[in-house]
CSV table of C-alpha atoms in Angstrom, one decimal:
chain,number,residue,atom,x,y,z
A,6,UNK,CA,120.2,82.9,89.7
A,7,UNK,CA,123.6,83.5,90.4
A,8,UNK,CA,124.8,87.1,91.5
A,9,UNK,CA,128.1,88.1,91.4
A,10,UNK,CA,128.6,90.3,94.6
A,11,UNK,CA,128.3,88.9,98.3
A,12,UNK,CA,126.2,90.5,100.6
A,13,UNK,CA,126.6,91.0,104.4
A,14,UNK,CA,124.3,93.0,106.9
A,15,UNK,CA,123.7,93.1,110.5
A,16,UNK,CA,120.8,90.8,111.3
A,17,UNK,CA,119.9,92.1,114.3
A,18,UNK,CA,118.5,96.2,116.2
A,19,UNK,CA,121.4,98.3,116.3
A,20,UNK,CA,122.2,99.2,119.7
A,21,UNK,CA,123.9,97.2,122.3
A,22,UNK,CA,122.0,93.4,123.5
A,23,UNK,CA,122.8,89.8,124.6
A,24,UNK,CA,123.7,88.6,120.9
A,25,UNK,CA,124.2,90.6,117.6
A,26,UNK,CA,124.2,88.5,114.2
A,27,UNK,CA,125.8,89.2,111.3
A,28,UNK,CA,124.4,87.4,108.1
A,29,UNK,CA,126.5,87.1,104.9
A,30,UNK,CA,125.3,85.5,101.4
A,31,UNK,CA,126.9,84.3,98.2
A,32,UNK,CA,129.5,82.7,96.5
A,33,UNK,CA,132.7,84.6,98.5
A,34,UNK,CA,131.5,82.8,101.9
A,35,UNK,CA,133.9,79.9,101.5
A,36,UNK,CA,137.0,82.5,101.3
A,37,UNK,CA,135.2,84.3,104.1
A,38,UNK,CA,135.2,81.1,106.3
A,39,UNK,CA,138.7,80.4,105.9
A,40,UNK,CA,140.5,83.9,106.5
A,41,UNK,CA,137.8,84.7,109.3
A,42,UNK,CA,137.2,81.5,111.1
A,43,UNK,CA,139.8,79.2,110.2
A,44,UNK,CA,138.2,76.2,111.2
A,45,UNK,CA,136.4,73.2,109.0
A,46,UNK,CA,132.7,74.0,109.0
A,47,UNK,CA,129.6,71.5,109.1
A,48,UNK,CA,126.6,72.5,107.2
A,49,UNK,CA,124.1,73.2,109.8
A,50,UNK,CA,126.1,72.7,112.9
A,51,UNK,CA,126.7,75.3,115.5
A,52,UNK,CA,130.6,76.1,115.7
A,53,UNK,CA,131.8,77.5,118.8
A,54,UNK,CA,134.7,79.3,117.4
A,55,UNK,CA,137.0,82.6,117.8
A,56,UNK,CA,136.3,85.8,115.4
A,57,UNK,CA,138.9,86.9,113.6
A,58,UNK,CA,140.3,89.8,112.1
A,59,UNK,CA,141.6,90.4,108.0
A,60,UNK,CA,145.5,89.8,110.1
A,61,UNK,CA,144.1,87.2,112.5
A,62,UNK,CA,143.5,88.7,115.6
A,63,UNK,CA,141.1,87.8,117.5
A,64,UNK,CA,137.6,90.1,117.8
A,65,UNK,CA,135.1,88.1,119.1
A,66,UNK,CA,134.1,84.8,120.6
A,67,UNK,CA,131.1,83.4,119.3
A,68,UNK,CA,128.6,80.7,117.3
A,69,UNK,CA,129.0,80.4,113.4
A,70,UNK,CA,126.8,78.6,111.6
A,71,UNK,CA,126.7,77.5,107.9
A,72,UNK,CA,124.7,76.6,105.5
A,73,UNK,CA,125.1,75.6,101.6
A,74,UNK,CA,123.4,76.3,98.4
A,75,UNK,CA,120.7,75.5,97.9
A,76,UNK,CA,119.9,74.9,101.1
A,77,UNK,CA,119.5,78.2,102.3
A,78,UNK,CA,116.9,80.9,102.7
A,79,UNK,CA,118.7,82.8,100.1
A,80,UNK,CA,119.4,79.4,97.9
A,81,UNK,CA,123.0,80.4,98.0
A,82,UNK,CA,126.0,79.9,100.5
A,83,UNK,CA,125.0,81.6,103.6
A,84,UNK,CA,127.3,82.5,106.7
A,85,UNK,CA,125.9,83.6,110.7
A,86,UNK,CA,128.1,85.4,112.8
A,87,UNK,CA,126.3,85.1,116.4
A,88,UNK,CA,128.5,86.9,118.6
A,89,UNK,CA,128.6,89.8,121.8
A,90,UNK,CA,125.9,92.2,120.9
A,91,UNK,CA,128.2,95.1,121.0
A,92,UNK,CA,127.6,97.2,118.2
A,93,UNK,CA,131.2,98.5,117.9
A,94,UNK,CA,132.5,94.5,117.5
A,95,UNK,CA,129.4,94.0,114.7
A,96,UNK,CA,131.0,97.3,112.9
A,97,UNK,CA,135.2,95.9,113.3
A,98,UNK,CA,134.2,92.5,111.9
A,99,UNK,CA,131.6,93.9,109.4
A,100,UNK,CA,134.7,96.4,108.4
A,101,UNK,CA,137.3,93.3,108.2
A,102,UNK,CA,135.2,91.5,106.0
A,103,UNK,CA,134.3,94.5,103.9
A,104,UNK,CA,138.1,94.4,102.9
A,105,UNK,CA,137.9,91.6,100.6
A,106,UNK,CA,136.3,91.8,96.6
A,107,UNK,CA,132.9,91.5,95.8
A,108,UNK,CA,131.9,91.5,99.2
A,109,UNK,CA,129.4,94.6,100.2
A,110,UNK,CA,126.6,96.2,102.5
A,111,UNK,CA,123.3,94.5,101.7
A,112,UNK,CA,120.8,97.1,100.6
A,113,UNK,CA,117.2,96.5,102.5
A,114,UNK,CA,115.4,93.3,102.4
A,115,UNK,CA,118.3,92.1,99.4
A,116,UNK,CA,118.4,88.7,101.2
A,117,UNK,CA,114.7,88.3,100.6
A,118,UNK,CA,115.0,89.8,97.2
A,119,UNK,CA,117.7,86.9,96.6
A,120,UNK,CA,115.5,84.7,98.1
A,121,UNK,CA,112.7,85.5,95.5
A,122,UNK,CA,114.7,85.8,92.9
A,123,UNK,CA,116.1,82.1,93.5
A,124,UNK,CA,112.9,80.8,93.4
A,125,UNK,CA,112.8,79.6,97.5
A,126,UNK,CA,109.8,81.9,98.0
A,127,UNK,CA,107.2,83.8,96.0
A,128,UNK,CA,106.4,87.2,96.3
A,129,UNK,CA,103.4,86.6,99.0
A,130,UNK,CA,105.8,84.5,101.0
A,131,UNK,CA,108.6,87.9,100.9
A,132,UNK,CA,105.7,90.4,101.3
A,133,UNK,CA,104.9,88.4,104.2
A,134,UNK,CA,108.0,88.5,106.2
A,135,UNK,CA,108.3,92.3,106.1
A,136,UNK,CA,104.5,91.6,107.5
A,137,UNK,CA,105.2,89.4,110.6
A,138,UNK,CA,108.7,91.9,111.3
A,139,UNK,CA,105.8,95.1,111.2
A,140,UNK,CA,102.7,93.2,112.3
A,141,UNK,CA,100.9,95.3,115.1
A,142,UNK,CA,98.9,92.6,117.1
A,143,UNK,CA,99.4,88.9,117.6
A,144,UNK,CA,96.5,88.1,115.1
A,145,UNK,CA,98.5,89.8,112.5
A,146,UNK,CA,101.2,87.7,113.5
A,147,UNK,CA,99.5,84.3,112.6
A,148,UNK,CA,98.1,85.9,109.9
A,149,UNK,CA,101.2,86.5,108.1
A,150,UNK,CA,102.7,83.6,109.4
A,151,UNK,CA,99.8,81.6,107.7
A,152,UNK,CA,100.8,83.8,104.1
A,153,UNK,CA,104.9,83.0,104.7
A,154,UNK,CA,103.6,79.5,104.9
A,155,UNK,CA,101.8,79.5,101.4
A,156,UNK,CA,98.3,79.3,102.8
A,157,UNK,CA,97.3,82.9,100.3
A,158,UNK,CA,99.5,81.9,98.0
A,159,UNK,CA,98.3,78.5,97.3
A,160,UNK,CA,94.7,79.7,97.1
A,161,UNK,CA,95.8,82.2,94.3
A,162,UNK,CA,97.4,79.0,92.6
A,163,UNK,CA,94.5,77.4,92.5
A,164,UNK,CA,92.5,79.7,90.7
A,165,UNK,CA,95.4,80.4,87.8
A,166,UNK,CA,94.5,76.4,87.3
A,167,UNK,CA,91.1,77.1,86.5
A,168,UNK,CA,91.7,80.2,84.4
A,169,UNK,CA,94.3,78.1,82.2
A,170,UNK,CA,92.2,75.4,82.2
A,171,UNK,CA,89.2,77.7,80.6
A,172,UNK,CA,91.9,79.6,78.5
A,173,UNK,CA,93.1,76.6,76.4
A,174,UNK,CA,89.5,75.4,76.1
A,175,UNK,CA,88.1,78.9,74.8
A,176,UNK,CA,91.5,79.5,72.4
A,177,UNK,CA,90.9,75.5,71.2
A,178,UNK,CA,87.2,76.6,70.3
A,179,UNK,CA,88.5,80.2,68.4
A,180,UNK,CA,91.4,78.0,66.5
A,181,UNK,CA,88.6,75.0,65.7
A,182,UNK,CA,85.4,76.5,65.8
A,183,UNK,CA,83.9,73.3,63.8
A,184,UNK,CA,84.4,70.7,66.9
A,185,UNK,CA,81.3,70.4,69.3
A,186,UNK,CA,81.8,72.4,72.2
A,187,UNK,CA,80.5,72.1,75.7
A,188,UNK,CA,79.3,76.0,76.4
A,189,UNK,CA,77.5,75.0,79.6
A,190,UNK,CA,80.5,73.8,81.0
A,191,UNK,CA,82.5,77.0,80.2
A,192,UNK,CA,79.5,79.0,81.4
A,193,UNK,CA,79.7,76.9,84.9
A,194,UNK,CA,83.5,77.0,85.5
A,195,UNK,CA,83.4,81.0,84.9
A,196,UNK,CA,81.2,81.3,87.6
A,197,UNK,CA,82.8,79.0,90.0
A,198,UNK,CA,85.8,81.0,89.0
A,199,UNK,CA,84.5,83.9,89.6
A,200,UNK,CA,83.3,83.0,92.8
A,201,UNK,CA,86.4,81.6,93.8
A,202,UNK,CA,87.3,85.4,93.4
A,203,UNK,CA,85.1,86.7,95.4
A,204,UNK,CA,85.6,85.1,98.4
A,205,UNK,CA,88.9,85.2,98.5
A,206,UNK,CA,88.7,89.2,98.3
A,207,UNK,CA,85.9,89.0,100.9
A,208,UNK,CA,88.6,87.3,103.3
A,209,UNK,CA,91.8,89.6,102.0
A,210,UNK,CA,89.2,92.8,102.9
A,211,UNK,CA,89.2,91.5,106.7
A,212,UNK,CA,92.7,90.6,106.3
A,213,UNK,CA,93.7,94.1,105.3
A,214,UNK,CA,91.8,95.3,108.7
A,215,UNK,CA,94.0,93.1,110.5
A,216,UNK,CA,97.1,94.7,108.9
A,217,UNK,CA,96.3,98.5,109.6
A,218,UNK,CA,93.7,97.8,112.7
A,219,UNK,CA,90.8,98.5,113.6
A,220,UNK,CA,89.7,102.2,113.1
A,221,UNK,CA,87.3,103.5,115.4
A,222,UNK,CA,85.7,107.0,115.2
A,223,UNK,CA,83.7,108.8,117.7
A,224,UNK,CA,81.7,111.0,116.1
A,225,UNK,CA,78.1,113.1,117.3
A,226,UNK,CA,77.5,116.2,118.6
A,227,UNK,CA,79.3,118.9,120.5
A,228,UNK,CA,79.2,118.3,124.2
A,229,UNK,CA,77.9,115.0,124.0
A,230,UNK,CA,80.6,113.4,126.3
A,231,UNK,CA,82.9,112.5,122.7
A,232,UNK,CA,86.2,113.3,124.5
A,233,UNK,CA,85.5,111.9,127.6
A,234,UNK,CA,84.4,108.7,126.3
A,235,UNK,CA,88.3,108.9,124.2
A,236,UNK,CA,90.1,109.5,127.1
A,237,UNK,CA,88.2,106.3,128.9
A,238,UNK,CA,88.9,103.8,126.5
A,239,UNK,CA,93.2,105.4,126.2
A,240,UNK,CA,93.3,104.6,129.7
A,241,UNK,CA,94.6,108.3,129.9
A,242,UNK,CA,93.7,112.1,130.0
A,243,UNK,CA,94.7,112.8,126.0
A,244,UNK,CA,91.6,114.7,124.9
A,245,UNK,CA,90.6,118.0,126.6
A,246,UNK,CA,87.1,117.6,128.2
A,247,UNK,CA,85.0,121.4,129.0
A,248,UNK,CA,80.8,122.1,129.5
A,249,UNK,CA,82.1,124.5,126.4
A,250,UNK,CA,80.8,123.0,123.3
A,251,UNK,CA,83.3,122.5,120.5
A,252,UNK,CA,86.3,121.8,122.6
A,253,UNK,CA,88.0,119.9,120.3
A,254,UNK,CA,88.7,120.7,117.1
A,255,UNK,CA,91.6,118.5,116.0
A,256,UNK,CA,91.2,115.3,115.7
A,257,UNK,CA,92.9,112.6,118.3
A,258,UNK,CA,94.4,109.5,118.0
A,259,UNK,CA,95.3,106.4,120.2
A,260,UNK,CA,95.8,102.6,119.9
A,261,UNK,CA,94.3,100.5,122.3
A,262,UNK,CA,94.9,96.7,122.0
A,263,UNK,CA,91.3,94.3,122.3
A,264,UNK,CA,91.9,90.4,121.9
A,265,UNK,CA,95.3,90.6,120.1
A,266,UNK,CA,93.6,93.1,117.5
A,267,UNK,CA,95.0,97.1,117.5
A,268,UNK,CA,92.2,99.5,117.1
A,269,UNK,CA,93.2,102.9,116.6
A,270,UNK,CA,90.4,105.2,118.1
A,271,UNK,CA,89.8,108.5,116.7
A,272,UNK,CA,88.0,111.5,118.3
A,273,UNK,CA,86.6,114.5,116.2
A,274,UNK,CA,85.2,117.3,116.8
A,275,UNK,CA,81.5,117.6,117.4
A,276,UNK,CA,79.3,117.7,114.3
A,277,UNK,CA,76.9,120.8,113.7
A,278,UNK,CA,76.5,124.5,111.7
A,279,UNK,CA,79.3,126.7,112.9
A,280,UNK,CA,80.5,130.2,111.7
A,281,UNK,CA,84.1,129.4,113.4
A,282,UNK,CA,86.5,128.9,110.8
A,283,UNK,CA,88.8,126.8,112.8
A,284,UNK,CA,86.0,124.7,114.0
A,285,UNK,CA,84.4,124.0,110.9
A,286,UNK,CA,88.1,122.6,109.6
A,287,UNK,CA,87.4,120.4,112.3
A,288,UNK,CA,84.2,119.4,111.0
A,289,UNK,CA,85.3,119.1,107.5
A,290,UNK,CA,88.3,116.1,109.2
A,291,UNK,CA,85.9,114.4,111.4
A,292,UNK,CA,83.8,113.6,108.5
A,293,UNK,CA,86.5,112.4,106.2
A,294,UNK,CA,87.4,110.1,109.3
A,295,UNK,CA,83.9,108.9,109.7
A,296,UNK,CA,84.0,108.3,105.4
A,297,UNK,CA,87.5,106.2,106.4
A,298,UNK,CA,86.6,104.1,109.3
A,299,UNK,CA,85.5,100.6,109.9
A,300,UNK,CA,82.8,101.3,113.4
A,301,UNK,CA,81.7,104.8,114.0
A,302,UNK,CA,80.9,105.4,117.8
A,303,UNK,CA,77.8,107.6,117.7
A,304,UNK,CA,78.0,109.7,121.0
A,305,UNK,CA,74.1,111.7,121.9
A,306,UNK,CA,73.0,112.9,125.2
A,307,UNK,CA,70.1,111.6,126.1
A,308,UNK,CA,69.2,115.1,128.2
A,309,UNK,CA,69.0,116.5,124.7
A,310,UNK,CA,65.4,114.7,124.0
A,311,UNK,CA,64.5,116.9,121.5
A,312,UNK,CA,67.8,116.9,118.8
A,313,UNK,CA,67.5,112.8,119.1
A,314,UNK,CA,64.9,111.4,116.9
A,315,UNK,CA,64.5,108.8,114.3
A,316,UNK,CA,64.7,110.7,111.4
A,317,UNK,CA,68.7,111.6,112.4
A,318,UNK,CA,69.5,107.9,113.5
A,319,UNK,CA,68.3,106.5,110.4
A,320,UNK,CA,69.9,109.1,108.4
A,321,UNK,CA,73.7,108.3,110.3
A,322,UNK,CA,72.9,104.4,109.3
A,323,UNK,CA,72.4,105.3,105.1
A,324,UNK,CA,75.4,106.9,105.1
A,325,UNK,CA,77.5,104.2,106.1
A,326,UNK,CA,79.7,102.7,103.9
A,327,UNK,CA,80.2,99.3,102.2
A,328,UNK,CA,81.5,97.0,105.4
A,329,UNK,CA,80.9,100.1,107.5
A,330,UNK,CA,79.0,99.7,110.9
A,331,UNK,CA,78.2,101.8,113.6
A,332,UNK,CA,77.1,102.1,117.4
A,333,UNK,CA,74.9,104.7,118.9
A,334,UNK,CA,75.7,105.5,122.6
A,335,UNK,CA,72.9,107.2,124.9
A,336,UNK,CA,75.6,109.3,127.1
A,337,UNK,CA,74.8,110.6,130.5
A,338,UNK,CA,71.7,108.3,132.0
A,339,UNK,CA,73.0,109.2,135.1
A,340,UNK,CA,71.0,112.5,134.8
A,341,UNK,CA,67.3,111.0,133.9
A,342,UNK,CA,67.6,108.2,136.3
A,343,UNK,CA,68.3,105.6,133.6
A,344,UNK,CA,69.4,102.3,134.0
A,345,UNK,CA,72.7,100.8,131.3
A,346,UNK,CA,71.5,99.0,129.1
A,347,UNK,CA,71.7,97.6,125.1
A,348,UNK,CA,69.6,97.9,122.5
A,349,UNK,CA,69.2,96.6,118.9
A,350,UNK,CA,67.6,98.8,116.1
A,351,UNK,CA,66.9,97.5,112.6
A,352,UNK,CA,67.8,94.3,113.6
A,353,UNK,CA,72.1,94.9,113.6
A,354,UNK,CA,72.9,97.8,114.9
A,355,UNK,CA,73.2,98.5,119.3
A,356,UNK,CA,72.0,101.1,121.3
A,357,UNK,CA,74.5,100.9,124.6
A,358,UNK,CA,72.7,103.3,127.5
A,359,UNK,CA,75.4,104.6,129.5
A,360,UNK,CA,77.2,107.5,131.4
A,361,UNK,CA,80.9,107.7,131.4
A,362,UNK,CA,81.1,110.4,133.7
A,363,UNK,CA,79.7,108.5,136.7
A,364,UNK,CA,81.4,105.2,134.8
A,365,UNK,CA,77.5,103.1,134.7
A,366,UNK,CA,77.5,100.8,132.1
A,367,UNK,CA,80.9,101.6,130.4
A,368,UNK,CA,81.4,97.9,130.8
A,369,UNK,CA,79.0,97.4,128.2
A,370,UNK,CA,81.5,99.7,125.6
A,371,UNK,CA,84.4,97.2,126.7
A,372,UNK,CA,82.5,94.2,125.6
A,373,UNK,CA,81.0,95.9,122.6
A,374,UNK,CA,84.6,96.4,121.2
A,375,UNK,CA,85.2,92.9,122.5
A,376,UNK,CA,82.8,92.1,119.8
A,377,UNK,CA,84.1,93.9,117.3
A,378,UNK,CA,87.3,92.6,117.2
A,379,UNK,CA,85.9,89.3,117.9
A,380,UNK,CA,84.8,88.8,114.6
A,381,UNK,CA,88.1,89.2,113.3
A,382,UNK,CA,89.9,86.7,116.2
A,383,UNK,CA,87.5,83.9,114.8
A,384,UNK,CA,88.0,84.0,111.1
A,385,UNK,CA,89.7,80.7,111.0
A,386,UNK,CA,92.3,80.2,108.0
A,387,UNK,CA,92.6,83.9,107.5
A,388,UNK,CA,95.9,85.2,105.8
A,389,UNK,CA,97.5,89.2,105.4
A,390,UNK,CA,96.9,90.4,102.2
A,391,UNK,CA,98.4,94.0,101.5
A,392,UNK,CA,96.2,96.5,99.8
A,393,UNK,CA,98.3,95.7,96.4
A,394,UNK,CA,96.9,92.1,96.8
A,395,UNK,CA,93.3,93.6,96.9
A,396,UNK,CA,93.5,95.6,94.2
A,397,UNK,CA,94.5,93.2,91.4
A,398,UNK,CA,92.1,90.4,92.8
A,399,UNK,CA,89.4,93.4,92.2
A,400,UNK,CA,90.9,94.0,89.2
A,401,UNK,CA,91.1,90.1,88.1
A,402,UNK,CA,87.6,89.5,88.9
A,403,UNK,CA,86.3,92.3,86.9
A,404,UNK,CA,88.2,91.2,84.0
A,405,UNK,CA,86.1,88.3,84.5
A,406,UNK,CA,83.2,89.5,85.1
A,407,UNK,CA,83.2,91.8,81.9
A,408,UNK,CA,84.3,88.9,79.6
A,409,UNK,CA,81.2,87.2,80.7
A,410,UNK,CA,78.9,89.7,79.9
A,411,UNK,CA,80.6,90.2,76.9
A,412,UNK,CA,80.5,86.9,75.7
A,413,UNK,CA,76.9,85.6,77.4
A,414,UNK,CA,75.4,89.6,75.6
A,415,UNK,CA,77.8,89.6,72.3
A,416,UNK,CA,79.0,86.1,72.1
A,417,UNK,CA,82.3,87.6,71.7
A,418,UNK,CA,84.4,84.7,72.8
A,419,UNK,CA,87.2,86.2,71.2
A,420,UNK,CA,86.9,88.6,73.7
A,421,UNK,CA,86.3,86.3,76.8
A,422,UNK,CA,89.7,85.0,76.1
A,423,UNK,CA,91.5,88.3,76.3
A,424,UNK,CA,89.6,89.1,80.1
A,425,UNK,CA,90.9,85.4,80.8
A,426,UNK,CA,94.3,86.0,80.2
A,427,UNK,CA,94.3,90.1,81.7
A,428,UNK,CA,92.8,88.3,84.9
A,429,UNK,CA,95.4,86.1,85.2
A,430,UNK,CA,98.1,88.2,84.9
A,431,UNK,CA,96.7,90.6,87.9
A,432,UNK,CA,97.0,87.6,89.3
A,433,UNK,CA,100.4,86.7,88.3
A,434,UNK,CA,101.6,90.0,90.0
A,435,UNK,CA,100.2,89.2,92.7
A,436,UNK,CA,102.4,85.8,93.2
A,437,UNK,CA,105.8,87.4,91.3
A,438,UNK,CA,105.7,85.6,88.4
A,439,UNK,CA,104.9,88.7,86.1
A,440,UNK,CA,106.6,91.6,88.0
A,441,UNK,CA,108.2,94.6,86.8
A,442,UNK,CA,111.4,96.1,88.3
A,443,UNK,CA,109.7,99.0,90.1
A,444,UNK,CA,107.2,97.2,91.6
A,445,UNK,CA,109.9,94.9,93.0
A,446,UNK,CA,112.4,97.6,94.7
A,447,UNK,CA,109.1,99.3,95.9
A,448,UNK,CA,108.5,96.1,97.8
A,449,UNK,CA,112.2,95.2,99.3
A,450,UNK,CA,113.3,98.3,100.1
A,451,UNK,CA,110.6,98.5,102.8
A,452,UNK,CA,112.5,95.6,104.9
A,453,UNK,CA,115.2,96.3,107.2
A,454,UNK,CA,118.7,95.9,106.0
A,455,UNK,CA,119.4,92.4,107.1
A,456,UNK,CA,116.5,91.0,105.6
């Protein structure tokens, strides 16, 4: 595709530093060269050279660098500026260049979008650069290095074979329904389809964790030790800690980073019947929290013999959510003479025995986040998929799923075909190949201009 207007753009933080870049793309980049450099370039060879101004005085010193369509990230000319990182000699040789036609600001993430739009990435591959620019931990790093590299994308490829290899065969059967058809092997490749699907939503879920972090919520009682247990995993004094129960009513955030994962830990206020208005707002938020969370942190004092029973434990474990899991912790053993330790009920979930005031056994809190993110540091191959990606994969296998019955309940093959298609084309957004405008300046104008 070829645009009319050339685009330039700092690519690098404002603000002063050892090098500032200046990136410029499209068909004025020749002129540009000549009135700005004045020198014969090499595609793809570093030019020591002088900067120059629109009269040609001299601005900067610096490397420019080159490289021709379609050779380029954008797949048109492209032009470097790697000079001082002053900001104010960015801005005069930014402002010279302005001065000639058809040359403008980029708006944010337009190189990308030209990038896309040439055909040089697909949408996964753009989505995934604004990921490894915003990523929050060094897993989500690789992770969306492995998307930029096509490792999502060539999965969801893979799948759109299938589905137009079962949508030819099903339309050949409703055009000529008098040839034999194989209905067994349409039945099997549905299913294998299907749970191509599946597993590929199962790894885009833990994906998505990876994105926003783990979020960790500790939840239980007033007066349990909740706050104090906060402000010993920050590393800092952030939550305030009183013997007056319902201390905190807000709830309190911090990021903590375990094994290259983020976990954002939450603490709430403590759970029971109150008549304060103010505190039972607090209740109200710490339960949408616990709803939201990946691993709830279940804080009871184990003084408290009588409000801890089995009843209450198995009642916090059915009202977990799908991919939900939590961890009870037996606060303050310090004061019946316990000993730390860990154990397992129902066969998953721990029981850590601990007392963070006197610091026994928080060691075995360390490792049990450890753990936790653990899981996520050894899921091999995993890519960053955004929660757009999850929802039309959902919405592709459904579309599947509900042609099946159709056809298996109904034999509605007519029908079959139409879920075959809809499912692919949630799948086609997902890649770019069927996107509508909106979608598309939703998703560029969350990069940085530059990009």
């Amino acid at each position: 595709m070829k645009f009319y207007e050339t685009i330039i753009a700092p690519a690098t933080a404002f603000g002063q530093s050892g090098i500032g870049i200046i990136r410029i793309s499209g068909s004025s980049v020749a002129q540009i060269i000549k009135k700005f450099l004045n020198i014969s370039m090499k595609e793809r060879f570093a030019h020591y050279t002088s900067f120059l101004d629109i009269n040609g005085n001299i601005i900067d010193y610096g490397i420019a660098l080159f490289f021709s369509a379609p050779r380029s990230f954008t797949g048109e000319d492209i032009l470097e500026f790697h000079g001082h990182g002053n900001p104010i000699l960015l801005d005069l040789l930014i402002e010279n260049i302005l001065l000639l036609k058809n040359v403008r600001i980029a708006r944010p993430g337009e190189f990308t979008e030209r990038a896309f739009l040439n055909k040089k990435i697909d949408l996964i591959q753009a989505e995934a650069i604004g990921d490894i620019i915003s990523a929050q931990s060094k897993l989500a790093v690789k992770s969306a290095l492995r998307s930029l590299s096509g490792t999502f994308s060539k999965k969801i490829c893979i799948i759109i074979d299938y589905l137009k290899n079962l949508y030819s065969r099903i339309e050949a059967i409703i055009n000529f329904p008098d040839e034999i058809s194989n209905f067994f092997d349409i039945k099997n490749n549905l299913s294998k389809t299907i749970k191509l699907l599946k597993d590929l939503i199962y790894i885009a879920k833990k994906s998505n964790v990876l994105q926003k972090g783990i979020k960790i919520v500790i939840a239980g009682p007033p007066n349990v030790g909740k706050s104090s247990l906060f402000n010993y995993l920050s590393d800092q004094k952030i939550s305030i800690v009183t013997n007056v129960p319902g201390t905190t009513r807000d709830v309190m955030h911090n990021s903590i980073y375990i094994n290259g994962v983020s976990c954002e830990l939450l603490d709430t206020a403590g759970l029971c019947k109150s008549n304060n208005t103010v505190e039972r707002i607090g209740i109200k938020l710490a339960k949408k929290n616990i709803l939201d969370c990946d691993h709830i942190f279940f804080v009871l004092d184990i003084t408290n013999n009588n409000k801890i029973n089995n009843h209450m434990i198995l009642n916090s474990i059915y009202k977990l959510q799908k991919n939900q899991n939590i961890t009870f912790i037996f606060n303050k053993i310090d004061l019946v003479n316990q000993i730390p330790r860990v154990d397992i009920i129902h066969k998953k979930f721990s029981c850590l025995y601990l007392s963070v005031k006197k610091r026994i056994g928080v060691n075995l809190l360390t490792s049990k986040i450890q753990e936790i993110s653990r899981i996520l540091n050894n899921a091999e191959g995993i890519f960053l998929a955004r929660r757009r990606h999850l929802v039309e994969l959902e919405k592709s296998v459904n579309y599947l799923i509900i042609g099946k019955k159709d056809w298996l309940e109904n034999d509605n093959i007519e029908l079959l075909s139409d879920n075959i298609r809809l499912s692919m084309q949630s799948l086609f957004m997902i890649t770019g190949h069927f996107s509508n405008d909106d979608l598309l300046n939703k998703i560029f104008s969350e990069f940085c201009i530059g990009k």
